[in-house]
């Protein structure tokens, strides 16, 4: 718990969303050993989610657009809670050509994944933090709780 509290102190130092995402990514990597993270912006007008940041400024995934319905990030935004998927390769939300193309470019499979909605002052999901690993690993309620604590 002390580690989480020390990590939360650094959130206050972030002066923009990408700065905050960098801190959240580092926390997810250290605490949950999930080596990849994506930040999705929720666009309600167009009913899509847009990948704003994936592992780096120059990543090919940045700018990728997915429909809100049927996508993992869209489900997380609608549910406004932590969503865990331990077998992404078998989950229909990752069967779209967009996700397949994203993973082919990374040259690694999509294993276990967690996502949490980042809410604005109106309690609407404005962003989705998606953290994942290429390995199929059992992520459970304790992992979901940690991600929720880190992201709030």
Tab-separated table of N, CA and C in Angstrom:
chain	number	residue	atom	x	y	z
A	1	UNK	N	0.824	-1.189	0.000
A	1	UNK	CA	0.000	0.000	0.000
A	1	UNK	C	0.869	1.254	0.000
A	2	UNK	N	1.980	1.198	0.704
A	2	UNK	CA	2.896	2.337	0.723
A	2	UNK	C	3.397	2.688	-0.666
A	3	UNK	N	3.671	1.646	-1.481
A	3	UNK	CA	4.123	1.873	-2.856
A	3	UNK	C	3.057	2.624	-3.645
A	4	UNK	N	1.808	2.214	-3.496
A	4	UNK	CA	0.729	2.891	-4.216
A	4	UNK	C	0.601	4.348	-3.780
A	5	UNK	N	0.716	4.607	-2.500
A	5	UNK	CA	0.617	5.984	-2.019
A	5	UNK	C	1.755	6.836	-2.564
A	6	UNK	N	2.972	6.297	-2.599
A	6	UNK	CA	4.103	7.043	-3.166
A	6	UNK	C	3.893	7.295	-4.657
A	7	UNK	N	3.338	6.318	-5.365
A	7	UNK	CA	3.064	6.505	-6.784
A	7	UNK	C	1.998	7.568	-7.005
A	8	UNK	N	0.993	7.613	-6.133
A	8	UNK	CA	-0.083	8.598	-6.276
A	8	UNK	C	0.444	10.016	-6.112
A	9	UNK	N	1.458	10.215	-5.275
A	9	UNK	CA	2.043	11.547	-5.111
A	9	UNK	C	2.533	12.091	-6.449
A	10	UNK	N	3.110	11.231	-7.274
A	10	UNK	CA	3.657	11.697	-8.539
A	10	UNK	C	2.564	12.065	-9.538
A	11	UNK	N	1.328	11.569	-9.355
A	11	UNK	CA	0.241	11.932	-10.261
A	11	UNK	C	-0.023	13.429	-10.211
A	12	UNK	N	0.136	14.006	-9.042
A	12	UNK	CA	-0.123	15.432	-8.880
A	12	UNK	C	0.869	16.283	-9.670
A	13	UNK	N	2.026	15.735	-9.992
A	13	UNK	CA	3.048	16.482	-10.720
A	13	UNK	C	2.788	16.527	-12.227
A	14	UNK	N	1.885	15.704	-12.728
A	14	UNK	CA	1.599	15.666	-14.165
A	14	UNK	C	0.811	16.906	-14.561
A	15	UNK	N	1.303	17.630	-15.577
A	15	UNK	CA	0.623	18.864	-15.974
A	15	UNK	C	-0.293	18.682	-17.176
A	16	UNK	N	-0.379	17.472	-17.728
A	16	UNK	CA	-1.289	17.203	-18.838
A	16	UNK	C	-1.619	15.716	-18.866
A	17	UNK	N	-2.553	15.342	-19.741
A	17	UNK	CA	-3.013	13.950	-19.775
A	17	UNK	C	-1.906	12.990	-20.190
A	18	UNK	N	-1.069	13.372	-21.153
A	18	UNK	CA	0.014	12.475	-21.567
A	18	UNK	C	1.046	12.314	-20.462
A	19	UNK	N	1.270	13.379	-19.695
A	19	UNK	CA	2.162	13.262	-18.545
A	19	UNK	C	1.592	12.313	-17.506
A	20	UNK	N	0.290	12.423	-17.257
A	20	UNK	CA	-0.374	11.522	-16.322
A	20	UNK	C	-0.333	10.089	-16.835
A	21	UNK	N	-0.564	9.911	-18.142
A	21	UNK	CA	-0.514	8.573	-18.721
A	21	UNK	C	0.859	7.938	-18.509
A	22	UNK	N	1.925	8.710	-18.702
A	22	UNK	CA	3.273	8.179	-18.481
A	22	UNK	C	3.458	7.664	-17.070
A	23	UNK	N	2.912	8.390	-16.108
A	23	UNK	CA	3.008	7.969	-14.705
A	23	UNK	C	2.155	6.723	-14.470
A	24	UNK	N	0.937	6.696	-15.037
A	24	UNK	CA	0.074	5.518	-14.891
A	24	UNK	C	0.707	4.285	-15.530
A	25	UNK	N	1.325	4.474	-16.693
A	25	UNK	CA	1.993	3.365	-17.389
A	25	UNK	C	3.118	2.797	-16.532
A	26	UNK	N	3.905	3.688	-15.958
A	26	UNK	CA	5.007	3.236	-15.095
A	26	UNK	C	4.471	2.475	-13.884
A	27	UNK	N	3.386	2.969	-13.291
A	27	UNK	CA	2.794	2.290	-12.137
A	27	UNK	C	2.248	0.920	-12.531
A	28	UNK	N	1.566	0.837	-13.671
A	28	UNK	CA	1.022	-0.457	-14.116
A	28	UNK	C	2.137	-1.446	-14.400
A	29	UNK	N	3.243	-0.955	-14.953
A	29	UNK	CA	4.374	-1.824	-15.250
A	29	UNK	C	5.018	-2.323	-13.956
A	30	UNK	N	5.217	-1.424	-13.002
A	30	UNK	CA	5.876	-1.802	-11.751
A	30	UNK	C	4.993	-2.674	-10.872
A	31	UNK	N	3.741	-2.274	-10.708
A	31	UNK	CA	2.868	-2.949	-9.750
A	31	UNK	C	2.248	-4.218	-10.326
A	32	UNK	N	1.838	-4.173	-11.600
A	32	UNK	CA	1.104	-5.291	-12.185
A	32	UNK	C	1.894	-6.092	-13.212
A	33	UNK	N	3.089	-5.630	-13.550
A	33	UNK	CA	3.939	-6.290	-14.553
A	33	UNK	C	3.237	-6.432	-15.901
A	34	UNK	N	2.473	-5.407	-16.270
A	34	UNK	CA	1.834	-5.345	-17.589
A	34	UNK	C	2.673	-4.403	-18.428
A	35	UNK	N	3.387	-4.964	-19.418
A	35	UNK	CA	4.447	-4.201	-20.090
A	35	UNK	C	3.984	-3.211	-21.146
A	36	UNK	N	2.739	-3.299	-21.593
A	36	UNK	CA	2.259	-2.382	-22.633
A	36	UNK	C	1.032	-1.630	-22.139
A	37	UNK	N	0.917	-0.370	-22.556
A	37	UNK	CA	-0.258	0.435	-22.209
A	37	UNK	C	-0.690	1.273	-23.397
A	38	UNK	N	-1.990	1.461	-23.484
A	38	UNK	CA	-2.579	2.349	-24.483
A	38	UNK	C	-3.494	3.321	-23.758
A	39	UNK	N	-3.528	4.544	-24.247
A	39	UNK	CA	-4.468	5.534	-23.746
A	39	UNK	C	-5.444	5.852	-24.870
A	40	UNK	N	-6.720	5.614	-24.616
A	40	UNK	CA	-7.775	5.860	-25.603
A	40	UNK	C	-8.581	7.080	-25.170
A	41	UNK	N	-8.897	7.955	-26.110
A	41	UNK	CA	-9.793	9.074	-25.837
A	41	UNK	C	-11.178	8.693	-26.346
A	42	UNK	N	-12.184	8.926	-25.514
A	42	UNK	CA	-13.555	8.578	-25.864
A	42	UNK	C	-14.180	9.759	-26.608
A	43	UNK	N	-14.653	9.509	-27.821
A	43	UNK	CA	-15.301	10.527	-28.642
A	43	UNK	C	-16.772	10.139	-28.788
A	44	UNK	N	-17.611	10.710	-27.935
A	44	UNK	CA	-19.035	10.351	-27.927
A	44	UNK	C	-19.772	10.842	-29.180
A	45	UNK	N	-19.355	11.958	-29.726
A	45	UNK	CA	-20.039	12.504	-30.904
A	45	UNK	C	-19.927	11.553	-32.094
A	46	UNK	N	-18.743	10.973	-32.288
A	46	UNK	CA	-18.532	10.054	-33.409
A	46	UNK	C	-18.723	8.592	-33.007
A	47	UNK	N	-18.953	8.341	-31.698
A	47	UNK	CA	-19.135	6.992	-31.166
A	47	UNK	C	-17.928	6.103	-31.457
A	48	UNK	N	-16.733	6.656	-31.206
A	48	UNK	CA	-15.485	5.923	-31.407
A	48	UNK	C	-14.550	6.174	-30.222
A	49	UNK	N	-13.492	5.382	-30.172
A	49	UNK	CA	-12.383	5.619	-29.256
A	49	UNK	C	-11.131	5.785	-30.114
A	50	UNK	N	-10.270	6.707	-29.709
A	50	UNK	CA	-9.070	7.030	-30.479
A	50	UNK	C	-7.843	6.736	-29.625
A	51	UNK	N	-6.914	5.939	-30.155
A	51	UNK	CA	-5.672	5.647	-29.451
A	51	UNK	C	-4.789	6.897	-29.507
A	52	UNK	N	-4.615	7.530	-28.367
A	52	UNK	CA	-3.852	8.766	-28.283
A	52	UNK	C	-2.374	8.462	-28.051
A	53	UNK	N	-2.113	7.393	-27.313
A	53	UNK	CA	-0.728	7.098	-26.939
A	53	UNK	C	-0.574	5.609	-26.697
A	54	UNK	N	0.416	5.002	-27.328
A	54	UNK	CA	0.696	3.588	-27.123
A	54	UNK	C	2.199	3.388	-26.979
A	55	UNK	N	2.649	3.224	-25.790
A	55	UNK	CA	4.053	2.921	-25.464
A	55	UNK	C	5.072	3.989	-25.870
A	56	UNK	N	4.751	4.927	-26.737
A	56	UNK	CA	5.713	5.950	-27.131
A	56	UNK	C	5.105	6.992	-28.048
A	57	UNK	N	5.773	8.121	-28.182
A	57	UNK	CA	5.275	9.220	-29.011
A	57	UNK	C	5.181	8.853	-30.481
A	58	UNK	N	6.082	8.010	-30.956
A	58	UNK	CA	6.156	7.723	-32.386
A	58	UNK	C	5.586	6.357	-32.766
A	59	UNK	N	4.801	5.765	-31.902
A	59	UNK	CA	4.244	4.444	-32.164
A	59	UNK	C	3.195	4.505	-33.276
A	60	UNK	N	3.187	3.511	-34.129
A	60	UNK	CA	2.261	3.466	-35.267
A	60	UNK	C	0.804	3.356	-34.820
A	61	UNK	N	0.559	2.926	-33.596
A	61	UNK	CA	-0.820	2.774	-33.120
A	61	UNK	C	-1.467	4.112	-32.767
A	62	UNK	N	-0.659	5.121	-32.508
A	62	UNK	CA	-1.194	6.427	-32.143
A	62	UNK	C	-2.054	6.958	-33.281
A	63	UNK	N	-3.259	7.384	-32.954
A	63	UNK	CA	-4.198	7.868	-33.954
A	63	UNK	C	-5.180	6.815	-34.443
A	64	UNK	N	-5.006	5.567	-34.048
A	64	UNK	CA	-5.896	4.479	-34.458
A	64	UNK	C	-7.306	4.739	-33.918
A	65	UNK	N	-8.316	4.539	-34.738
A	65	UNK	CA	-9.714	4.757	-34.359
A	65	UNK	C	-10.445	3.420	-34.374
A	66	UNK	N	-11.186	3.152	-33.292
A	66	UNK	CA	-12.018	1.944	-33.201
A	66	UNK	C	-13.448	2.350	-32.866
A	67	UNK	N	-14.428	1.596	-33.320
A	67	UNK	CA	-15.809	1.891	-32.917
A	67	UNK	C	-15.981	1.620	-31.423
A	68	UNK	N	-16.808	2.425	-30.769
A	68	UNK	CA	-17.048	2.210	-29.333
A	68	UNK	C	-17.773	0.892	-29.086
A	69	UNK	N	-18.754	0.593	-29.933
A	69	UNK	CA	-19.484	-0.664	-29.767
A	69	UNK	C	-18.650	-1.822	-30.286
A	70	UNK	N	-18.465	-2.816	-29.445
A	70	UNK	CA	-17.735	-4.003	-29.848
A	70	UNK	C	-16.240	-3.956	-29.591
A	71	UNK	N	-15.725	-2.826	-29.120
A	71	UNK	CA	-14.296	-2.756	-28.817
A	71	UNK	C	-14.090	-2.806	-27.306
A	72	UNK	N	-12.931	-3.278	-26.899
A	72	UNK	CA	-12.620	-3.382	-25.477
A	72	UNK	C	-12.650	-2.008	-24.814
A	73	UNK	N	-11.985	-1.030	-25.416
A	73	UNK	CA	-11.947	0.311	-24.834
A	73	UNK	C	-13.354	0.906	-24.739
A	74	UNK	N	-14.184	0.660	-25.743
A	74	UNK	CA	-15.566	1.129	-25.704
A	74	UNK	C	-16.361	0.492	-24.578
A	75	UNK	N	-16.157	-0.815	-24.350
A	75	UNK	CA	-16.827	-1.508	-23.244
A	75	UNK	C	-16.389	-0.938	-21.898
A	76	UNK	N	-15.102	-0.689	-21.758
A	76	UNK	CA	-14.586	-0.131	-20.504
A	76	UNK	C	-15.207	1.243	-20.250
A	77	UNK	N	-15.268	2.070	-21.288
A	77	UNK	CA	-15.844	3.410	-21.153
A	77	UNK	C	-17.317	3.341	-20.751
A	78	UNK	N	-18.075	2.438	-21.350
A	78	UNK	CA	-19.501	2.310	-21.017
A	78	UNK	C	-19.704	1.790	-19.596
A	79	UNK	N	-18.885	0.831	-19.173
A	79	UNK	CA	-19.043	0.224	-17.847
A	79	UNK	C	-18.515	1.092	-16.716
A	80	UNK	N	-17.557	1.964	-17.024
A	80	UNK	CA	-16.949	2.873	-16.030
A	80	UNK	C	-16.342	2.112	-14.853
A	81	UNK	N	-15.791	0.962	-15.119
A	81	UNK	CA	-15.114	0.198	-14.073
A	81	UNK	C	-13.992	-0.595	-14.714
A	82	UNK	N	-13.204	-1.248	-13.903
A	82	UNK	CA	-12.104	-2.054	-14.420
A	82	UNK	C	-12.663	-3.298	-15.107
A	83	UNK	N	-12.158	-3.559	-16.306
A	83	UNK	CA	-12.559	-4.750	-17.051
A	83	UNK	C	-11.302	-5.591	-17.283
A	84	UNK	N	-11.400	-6.879	-16.998
A	84	UNK	CA	-10.278	-7.808	-17.139
A	84	UNK	C	-10.620	-8.836	-18.198
A	85	UNK	N	-9.655	-9.127	-19.050
A	85	UNK	CA	-9.807	-10.189	-20.046
A	85	UNK	C	-8.529	-11.030	-20.027
A	86	UNK	N	-8.653	-12.268	-19.592
A	86	UNK	CA	-7.480	-13.135	-19.456
A	86	UNK	C	-7.147	-13.934	-20.706
A	87	UNK	N	-7.994	-13.898	-21.698
A	87	UNK	CA	-7.738	-14.649	-22.933
A	87	UNK	C	-8.189	-13.804	-24.123
A	88	UNK	N	-7.455	-12.738	-24.381
A	88	UNK	CA	-7.859	-11.776	-25.416
A	88	UNK	C	-7.947	-12.408	-26.800
A	89	UNK	N	-7.102	-13.381	-27.086
A	89	UNK	CA	-7.126	-14.004	-28.410
A	89	UNK	C	-8.443	-14.726	-28.678
A	90	UNK	N	-9.159	-15.101	-27.626
A	90	UNK	CA	-10.426	-15.813	-27.766
A	90	UNK	C	-11.633	-14.905	-27.570
A	91	UNK	N	-11.406	-13.628	-27.307
A	91	UNK	CA	-12.478	-12.674	-27.009
A	91	UNK	C	-12.893	-11.953	-28.291
A	92	UNK	N	-14.188	-11.895	-28.558
A	92	UNK	CA	-14.685	-11.291	-29.806
A	92	UNK	C	-14.358	-9.803	-29.905
A	93	UNK	N	-14.149	-9.124	-28.783
A	93	UNK	CA	-13.820	-7.693	-28.833
A	93	UNK	C	-12.470	-7.437	-29.492
A	94	UNK	N	-11.634	-8.447	-29.572
A	94	UNK	CA	-10.311	-8.302	-30.183
A	94	UNK	C	-10.225	-8.979	-31.544
A	95	UNK	N	-11.365	-9.353	-32.108
A	95	UNK	CA	-11.388	-10.030	-33.395
A	95	UNK	C	-11.445	-9.096	-34.596
A	96	UNK	N	-11.563	-7.802	-34.357
A	96	UNK	CA	-11.669	-6.866	-35.480
A	96	UNK	C	-10.349	-6.771	-36.231
A	97	UNK	N	-10.436	-6.354	-37.491
A	97	UNK	CA	-9.223	-6.198	-38.290
A	97	UNK	C	-8.317	-5.131	-37.688
A	98	UNK	N	-8.894	-4.137	-36.994
A	98	UNK	CA	-8.065	-3.083	-36.410
A	98	UNK	C	-7.148	-3.643	-35.323
A	99	UNK	N	-7.721	-4.445	-34.418
A	99	UNK	CA	-6.893	-5.031	-33.356
A	99	UNK	C	-5.874	-6.004	-33.935
A	100	UNK	N	-6.299	-6.803	-34.902
A	100	UNK	CA	-5.359	-7.756	-35.498
A	100	UNK	C	-4.189	-7.024	-36.153
A	101	UNK	N	-4.489	-5.944	-36.860
A	101	UNK	CA	-3.425	-5.167	-37.497
A	101	UNK	C	-2.506	-4.525	-36.455
A	102	UNK	N	-3.090	-4.058	-35.359
A	102	UNK	CA	-2.283	-3.461	-34.297
A	102	UNK	C	-1.288	-4.467	-33.731
A	103	UNK	N	-1.760	-5.677	-33.463
A	103	UNK	CA	-0.879	-6.684	-32.876
A	103	UNK	C	0.132	-7.205	-33.887
A	104	UNK	N	-0.243	-7.289	-35.157
A	104	UNK	CA	0.723	-7.721	-36.173
A	104	UNK	C	1.878	-6.731	-36.271
A	105	UNK	N	1.580	-5.457	-36.159
A	105	UNK	CA	2.646	-4.454	-36.208
A	105	UNK	C	3.577	-4.557	-35.015
A	106	UNK	N	3.035	-4.969	-33.876
A	106	UNK	CA	3.874	-5.151	-32.686
A	106	UNK	C	4.652	-6.456	-32.731
A	107	UNK	N	4.238	-7.357	-33.604
A	107	UNK	CA	4.867	-8.679	-33.758
A	107	UNK	C	4.819	-9.509	-32.477
A	108	UNK	N	3.708	-9.393	-31.776
A	108	UNK	CA	3.500	-10.240	-30.609
A	108	UNK	C	2.000	-10.393	-30.374
A	109	UNK	N	1.601	-11.482	-29.762
A	109	UNK	CA	0.179	-11.715	-29.533
A	109	UNK	C	-0.355	-10.833	-28.402
A	110	UNK	N	-1.659	-10.769	-28.327
A	110	UNK	CA	-2.326	-10.070	-27.232
A	110	UNK	C	-2.768	-11.116	-26.238
A	111	UNK	N	-2.246	-11.059	-25.030
A	111	UNK	CA	-2.551	-12.061	-24.010
A	111	UNK	C	-3.605	-11.568	-23.041
A	112	UNK	N	-3.201	-11.253	-21.830
A	112	UNK	CA	-4.116	-10.763	-20.806
A	112	UNK	C	-4.148	-9.247	-20.846
A	113	UNK	N	-5.327	-8.686	-20.586
A	113	UNK	CA	-5.506	-7.245	-20.710
A	113	UNK	C	-6.460	-6.739	-19.635
A	114	UNK	N	-6.181	-5.524	-19.165
A	114	UNK	CA	-7.050	-4.842	-18.199
A	114	UNK	C	-7.282	-3.433	-18.691
A	115	UNK	N	-8.452	-2.909	-18.428
A	115	UNK	CA	-8.740	-1.530	-18.795
A	115	UNK	C	-9.519	-0.844	-17.687
A	116	UNK	N	-9.298	0.458	-17.553
A	116	UNK	CA	-10.034	1.246	-16.571
A	116	UNK	C	-10.416	2.572	-17.209
A	117	UNK	N	-11.634	3.013	-16.924
A	117	UNK	CA	-12.115	4.298	-17.427
A	117	UNK	C	-11.608	5.412	-16.510
A	118	UNK	N	-11.139	6.477	-17.125
A	118	UNK	CA	-10.737	7.674	-16.386
A	118	UNK	C	-11.867	8.686	-16.572
A	119	UNK	N	-12.517	9.041	-15.478
A	119	UNK	CA	-13.736	9.836	-15.522
A	119	UNK	C	-13.456	11.317	-15.382
A	120	UNK	N	-14.286	12.125	-16.023
A	120	UNK	CA	-14.184	13.574	-15.869
A	120	UNK	C	-15.061	14.021	-14.699
A	121	UNK	N	-15.163	15.336	-14.497
A	121	UNK	CA	-15.925	15.874	-13.368
A	121	UNK	C	-17.418	15.549	-13.465
A	122	UNK	N	-17.917	15.294	-14.673
A	122	UNK	CA	-19.323	14.950	-14.872
A	122	UNK	C	-19.569	13.444	-14.733
A	123	UNK	N	-18.568	12.712	-14.267
A	123	UNK	CA	-18.636	11.264	-14.079
A	123	UNK	C	-18.830	10.515	-15.397
A	124	UNK	N	-18.298	11.058	-16.486
A	124	UNK	CA	-18.317	10.403	-17.793
A	124	UNK	C	-16.920	9.904	-18.107
A	125	UNK	N	-16.843	8.755	-18.748
A	125	UNK	CA	-15.540	8.239	-19.169
A	125	UNK	C	-15.022	9.121	-20.307
A	126	UNK	N	-13.912	9.784	-20.053
A	126	UNK	CA	-13.308	10.630	-21.070
A	126	UNK	C	-12.100	9.950	-21.693
A	127	UNK	N	-11.459	9.070	-20.931
A	127	UNK	CA	-10.267	8.349	-21.362
A	127	UNK	C	-10.388	6.905	-20.902
A	128	UNK	N	-9.671	6.014	-21.560
A	128	UNK	CA	-9.565	4.621	-21.123
A	128	UNK	C	-8.093	4.255	-21.109
A	129	UNK	N	-7.644	3.754	-19.984
A	129	UNK	CA	-6.288	3.232	-19.846
A	129	UNK	C	-6.367	1.728	-20.035
A	130	UNK	N	-5.643	1.220	-21.008
A	130	UNK	CA	-5.640	-0.204	-21.350
A	130	UNK	C	-4.215	-0.706	-21.144
A	131	UNK	N	-4.039	-1.684	-20.272
A	131	UNK	CA	-2.716	-2.253	-20.001
A	131	UNK	C	-2.766	-3.745	-20.321
A	132	UNK	N	-1.703	-4.228	-20.976
A	132	UNK	CA	-1.753	-5.630	-21.392
A	132	UNK	C	-0.359	-6.246	-21.453
A	133	UNK	N	-0.373	-7.556	-21.550
A	133	UNK	CA	0.839	-8.348	-21.689
A	133	UNK	C	0.627	-9.346	-22.820
A	134	UNK	N	1.703	-9.791	-23.404
A	134	UNK	CA	1.582	-10.770	-24.493
A	134	UNK	C	1.295	-12.170	-23.956
A	135	UNK	N	1.491	-12.380	-22.677
A	135	UNK	CA	1.293	-13.694	-22.068
A	135	UNK	C	-0.139	-13.852	-21.581
A	136	UNK	N	-0.645	-15.081	-21.651
A	136	UNK	CA	-1.918	-15.387	-21.004
A	136	UNK	C	-1.624	-15.597	-19.531
A	137	UNK	N	-2.066	-14.667	-18.751
A	137	UNK	CA	-1.797	-14.693	-17.314
A	137	UNK	C	-3.106	-14.444	-16.594
A	138	UNK	N	-3.309	-15.066	-15.492
A	138	UNK	CA	-4.548	-14.888	-14.754
A	138	UNK	C	-4.500	-13.580	-13.983
A	139	UNK	N	-5.235	-12.601	-14.465
A	139	UNK	CA	-5.423	-11.347	-13.744
A	139	UNK	C	-6.722	-11.495	-12.970
A	140	UNK	N	-6.721	-11.038	-11.728
A	140	UNK	CA	-7.895	-11.263	-10.886
A	140	UNK	C	-8.401	-9.967	-10.273
A	141	UNK	N	-9.300	-10.104	-9.324
A	141	UNK	CA	-9.903	-8.954	-8.660
A	141	UNK	C	-8.893	-8.078	-7.937
A	142	UNK	N	-7.860	-8.681	-7.377
A	142	UNK	CA	-6.831	-7.887	-6.696
A	142	UNK	C	-6.082	-7.004	-7.695
A	143	UNK	N	-5.777	-7.551	-8.865
A	143	UNK	CA	-5.122	-6.761	-9.913
A	143	UNK	C	-6.046	-5.636	-10.383
A	144	UNK	N	-7.318	-5.952	-10.549
A	144	UNK	CA	-8.291	-4.945	-10.974
A	144	UNK	C	-8.385	-3.831	-9.939
A	145	UNK	N	-8.396	-4.197	-8.658
A	145	UNK	CA	-8.455	-3.196	-7.594
A	145	UNK	C	-7.228	-2.294	-7.632
A	146	UNK	N	-6.053	-2.886	-7.802
A	146	UNK	CA	-4.829	-2.085	-7.871
A	146	UNK	C	-4.868	-1.103	-9.037
A	147	UNK	N	-5.304	-1.555	-10.214
A	147	UNK	CA	-5.384	-0.656	-11.357
A	147	UNK	C	-6.386	0.458	-11.111
A	148	UNK	N	-7.493	0.122	-10.472
A	148	UNK	CA	-8.498	1.143	-10.180
A	148	UNK	C	-7.948	2.172	-9.198
A	149	UNK	N	-7.221	1.723	-8.180
A	149	UNK	CA	-6.627	2.646	-7.205
A	149	UNK	C	-5.608	3.546	-7.884
A	150	UNK	N	-4.762	2.964	-8.719
A	150	UNK	CA	-3.719	3.728	-9.407
A	150	UNK	C	-4.333	4.765	-10.336
A	151	UNK	N	-5.433	4.415	-11.000
A	151	UNK	CA	-6.032	5.300	-11.999
A	151	UNK	C	-6.997	6.332	-11.434
A	152	UNK	N	-7.323	6.271	-10.203
A	152	UNK	CA	-8.292	7.232	-9.627
A	152	UNK	C	-7.622	8.364	-8.930
